[in-house]
Amino acid sequence: MLRSLFAAVSGLSTNIVELDVVGNNISNVNTVGFKQARVTFQEILTQNLKPATRPVSGGLGGTNPQQIGLGTVVASIDSQFSQGNLRTTGGKTDLAIQGDGFFILSDGRSQSYTRAGNFTFDANNFLVDASTGKRVQGLLADVNGTFLSGANGDLQIDPSTVVPAKASSEVKVFGNLSSKSDAVGTHLVSKGAFLAIAQGGSSLLTLHGSVAGNDLNIGNGNKVSLTGLVNGIPITSQTFEVGVNGTTVTDLVGFMQNGLVASGAAGVTATLQPDGTISINNGGATSLQNLKLEIGGAVDFNQTMLFNDVPAGGTSVSAGALLTPATRADTLDSLYNAAGKKLNIAFDPVSNQTVLQVGGTRGGEAITSLSMLATRGVTTLGDLLDRITDAFAISNAQGVSVTNEGFIDVVGDTELRNSLDNISIQEPKNDVSNLSTSFDFRTLAAAQDAKTYSVTTTVYDSLGDTHNLTLNFTKRTGFNIWDWKASLDKGEEVLNGETGTVTFDEKGSLVSFLYTDGGGQISFRPQATGTQGAEVVNLAVNPGTTNGVNGLTQFAPADQLQSLANGYTVGRLSDFDIDRRGVISGRFSNDTVLALARIAISRFSNPNGLVRVGNNSFTISGNSGQAIFGFAGEGSAGEINPGALEASNVDLAEQFTRLVVAQRAFQANARVITTGDRVLQDLVNIV
């Protein structure tokens, strides 16, 4: 009986502890960084009324022990370090840890640890806990933003911090230098082809008709048919395949001759005349009607190769004349223009000569009118082209030529100073000549100088003064090489590395960036010689990776160069930021950002062993293990969320449930005591 009373009393005691812990949890539901506690119970002792027995082989079975418990006791009160929700505040110095770890605070004598990151700066610019004034611990950085080695210390951000000027040491240049930046000469071509009378060896593939000068468009594989009537009887089917049976005018004439003979046209001959016509001479008694050569779909050829009827008795008839693209060797008097008309050059009937004048402009200036004496049957198209070459002082290998199609092709020398325009060929004493209108040109490409790309970068000297460095890149015509030159605009003295070359491969990738003097950098003195001032500035140009395309490239599209230089002028602290790694970075008036300090994070092998000391803080105990110092984002430490605070991890629904359970447990234990009391009273009454 007494056992039940003692057990119930212990139950009252332990559930009161549960109520105390739950009450504390609920009271701290809005406490920043608070970690709820949990109570666990265990039995005190157990009284054995009867021990267990083991089974007897072949006899009785075993029996279980008979035990009565003597009550309960608090086994542990544990802190639960589960992650609390993050609440955004927007405050620069409000910090929340997401993950494992504690902020480290110091009062100058000892350290404590907290998850509550409601920090602020005090009057001496130390980062402190807002409620206790304890200083936040971490590492400070030097003037270059490098963290100082050693133990953690108080974090102080001096608003008067100044970043000294840093001289530039590198200029990174990137962008595309267009491969189409060569110096170019004027490229002109005559609007129409020049033609000459076809010869027996002229190719069928290049023939033009004399009616309108049109290309007859004969191609390999075309089949030429001979049709008509011989003495009123249709010609036996005759076909000539270009490229198989032959490709010259002589081959075509021979086909026609053989075809007529095979069709019974006795005494008929086909011959090529000096004027480019194919003549049919009927020396016998054969009559020919509707005679023609045809290619399916070749309208111009079919119209050119129509013959009139040929009666018997020594009569001859010709089709249209055949023309072929002119060559340098053709004489001027034998030329036709693109319309199939003769140039009609008026040669003197006695001397067989005439004067031709070459005119136009070179580099925007009119050339002196140059004349040449042309002789019938002697002066060739090549002679005229040579005269044009001399008149315009063209020195390149392409110069003035005639293409395989009979067009006059003019390629002037490179650069604008050699640009060509208004080329003309005149015959002053001939009003009916087709010469001047035939020498009419269209421009395929205008002359241009080699294109220069420029990029200007602001660089700094050791005193923080600015200098504008300009790099000019000019392409070498015909090569994948660019010449570059460096210049400054304040009268600075360039000591080394003023010029150089940059080379690319056929795929547009960087091959080399070289300095003419081989020094490997651009050096200049910021002030006049003999005056006191900043140190000499040494700049290495970084054009990107060799064989790469992450800097300077040479592709076809036009682009704009860009550049970046390191270094900066002197700057004063204007603001600061804290990142997820706990780094406090200062933003300075010179647009630089440097690390000022880094907030430390500590971890423990057993955080449940920490001792609560109030003010949302903990201290180490014998069972927590020593603090393991580190920084946010490193190892297993969590990250810092700036502009937020970690809320309490108390779950009100859970706490209210525990509260009800503890209340009911307390009532039940009280009922055990009252019940035991009545039993004892009844026992006393028996006596």
PDB file of N, CA, C and O in Angstrom, residues 141-148 161-166 568 588 593-596:
ATOM      1  N   ALA A 141      40.534  41.665 -41.340  1.00  0.00           N
ATOM      2  CA  ALA A 141      41.327  41.620 -42.569  1.00  0.00           C
ATOM      3  C   ALA A 141      42.259  42.822 -42.610  1.00  0.00           C
ATOM      4  O   ALA A 141      42.006  43.858 -41.978  1.00  0.00           O
ATOM      5  N   ASP A 142      43.354  42.670 -43.377  1.00  0.00           N
ATOM      6  CA  ASP A 142      44.286  43.791 -43.522  1.00  0.00           C
ATOM      7  C   ASP A 142      43.800  44.733 -44.614  1.00  0.00           C
ATOM      8  O   ASP A 142      42.698  44.573 -45.168  1.00  0.00           O
ATOM      9  N   VAL A 143      44.623  45.724 -44.967  1.00  0.00           N
ATOM     10  CA  VAL A 143      44.216  46.757 -45.930  1.00  0.00           C
ATOM     11  C   VAL A 143      44.012  46.190 -47.329  1.00  0.00           C
ATOM     12  O   VAL A 143      43.382  46.827 -48.179  1.00  0.00           O
ATOM     13  N   ASN A 144      44.532  44.989 -47.577  1.00  0.00           N
ATOM     14  CA  ASN A 144      44.366  44.360 -48.887  1.00  0.00           C
ATOM     15  C   ASN A 144      43.195  43.384 -48.922  1.00  0.00           C
ATOM     16  O   ASN A 144      42.981  42.699 -49.924  1.00  0.00           O
ATOM     17  N   GLY A 145      42.455  43.303 -47.809  1.00  0.00           N
ATOM     18  CA  GLY A 145      41.320  42.389 -47.771  1.00  0.00           C
ATOM     19  C   GLY A 145      41.703  40.966 -47.454  1.00  0.00           C
ATOM     20  O   GLY A 145      40.888  40.055 -47.615  1.00  0.00           O
ATOM     21  N   THR A 146      42.935  40.753 -46.973  1.00  0.00           N
ATOM     22  CA  THR A 146      43.398  39.415 -46.610  1.00  0.00           C
ATOM     23  C   THR A 146      43.193  39.201 -45.115  1.00  0.00           C
ATOM     24  O   THR A 146      43.584  40.048 -44.293  1.00  0.00           O
ATOM     25  N   PHE A 147      42.569  38.078 -44.740  1.00  0.00           N
ATOM     26  CA  PHE A 147      42.283  37.822 -43.337  1.00  0.00           C
ATOM     27  C   PHE A 147      43.571  37.536 -42.569  1.00  0.00           C
ATOM     28  O   PHE A 147      44.430  36.772 -43.017  1.00  0.00           O
ATOM     29  N   LEU A 148      43.671  38.165 -41.420  1.00  0.00           N
ATOM     30  CA  LEU A 148      44.847  37.997 -40.581  1.00  0.00           C
ATOM     31  C   LEU A 148      44.798  36.645 -39.891  1.00  0.00           C
ATOM     32  O   LEU A 148      43.738  36.182 -39.449  1.00  0.00           O
ATOM     33  N   THR A 161      37.778  53.967 -42.337  1.00  0.00           N
ATOM     34  CA  THR A 161      38.712  53.109 -43.074  1.00  0.00           C
ATOM     35  C   THR A 161      38.920  53.641 -44.490  1.00  0.00           C
ATOM     36  O   THR A 161      37.965  54.009 -45.188  1.00  0.00           O
ATOM     37  N   VAL A 162      40.162  53.656 -44.912  1.00  0.00           N
ATOM     38  CA  VAL A 162      40.530  54.142 -46.246  1.00  0.00           C
ATOM     39  C   VAL A 162      41.259  53.032 -46.986  1.00  0.00           C
ATOM     40  O   VAL A 162      42.122  52.357 -46.414  1.00  0.00           O
ATOM     41  N   VAL A 163      40.907  52.845 -48.249  1.00  0.00           N
ATOM     42  CA  VAL A 163      41.647  51.916 -49.104  1.00  0.00           C
ATOM     43  C   VAL A 163      42.663  52.726 -49.886  1.00  0.00           C
ATOM     44  O   VAL A 163      42.289  53.620 -50.659  1.00  0.00           O
ATOM     45  N   PRO A 164      43.953  52.477 -49.701  1.00  0.00           N
ATOM     46  CA  PRO A 164      44.953  53.241 -50.454  1.00  0.00           C
ATOM     47  C   PRO A 164      44.893  52.902 -51.942  1.00  0.00           C
ATOM     48  O   PRO A 164      44.400  51.850 -52.339  1.00  0.00           O
ATOM     49  N   ALA A 165      45.367  53.819 -52.749  1.00  0.00           N
ATOM     50  CA  ALA A 165      45.363  53.600 -54.197  1.00  0.00           C
ATOM     51  C   ALA A 165      46.230  52.396 -54.552  1.00  0.00           C
ATOM     52  O   ALA A 165      47.223  52.096 -53.881  1.00  0.00           O
ATOM     53  N   LYS A 166      45.830  51.712 -55.597  1.00  0.00           N
ATOM     54  CA  LYS A 166      46.591  50.567 -56.089  1.00  0.00           C
ATOM     55  C   LYS A 166      46.858  50.757 -57.572  1.00  0.00           C
ATOM     56  O   LYS A 166      45.931  50.923 -58.368  1.00  0.00           O
ATOM     57  N   TYR A 568      43.000  50.867 -58.641  1.00  0.00           N
ATOM     58  CA  TYR A 568      41.955  51.825 -58.266  1.00  0.00           C
ATOM     59  C   TYR A 568      42.598  53.002 -57.550  1.00  0.00           C
ATOM     60  O   TYR A 568      43.749  52.951 -57.093  1.00  0.00           O
ATOM     61  N   PHE A 588      33.613  50.846 -51.002  1.00  0.00           N
ATOM     62  CA  PHE A 588      34.334  52.102 -50.872  1.00  0.00           C
ATOM     63  C   PHE A 588      33.963  53.062 -52.005  1.00  0.00           C
ATOM     64  O   PHE A 588      33.395  52.662 -53.022  1.00  0.00           O
ATOM     65  N   VAL A 593      35.483  46.766 -53.537  1.00  0.00           N
ATOM     66  CA  VAL A 593      34.880  46.002 -52.440  1.00  0.00           C
ATOM     67  C   VAL A 593      35.985  45.153 -51.832  1.00  0.00           C
ATOM     68  O   VAL A 593      36.611  44.351 -52.532  1.00  0.00           O
ATOM     69  N   LEU A 594      36.231  45.350 -50.548  1.00  0.00           N
ATOM     70  CA  LEU A 594      37.279  44.596 -49.860  1.00  0.00           C
ATOM     71  C   LEU A 594      36.700  43.964 -48.599  1.00  0.00           C
ATOM     72  O   LEU A 594      35.828  44.540 -47.938  1.00  0.00           O
ATOM     73  N   ALA A 595      37.212  42.781 -48.275  1.00  0.00           N
ATOM     74  CA  ALA A 595      36.802  42.120 -47.038  1.00  0.00           C
ATOM     75  C   ALA A 595      37.372  42.887 -45.848  1.00  0.00           C
ATOM     76  O   ALA A 595      38.559  43.263 -45.831  1.00  0.00           O
ATOM     77  N   LEU A 596      36.520  43.139 -44.842  1.00  0.00           N
ATOM     78  CA  LEU A 596      36.953  43.828 -43.636  1.00  0.00           C
ATOM     79  C   LEU A 596      37.097  42.860 -42.465  1.00  0.00           C
ATOM     80  O   LEU A 596      37.981  43.013 -41.627  1.00  0.00           O
TER      81      LEU A 596
END
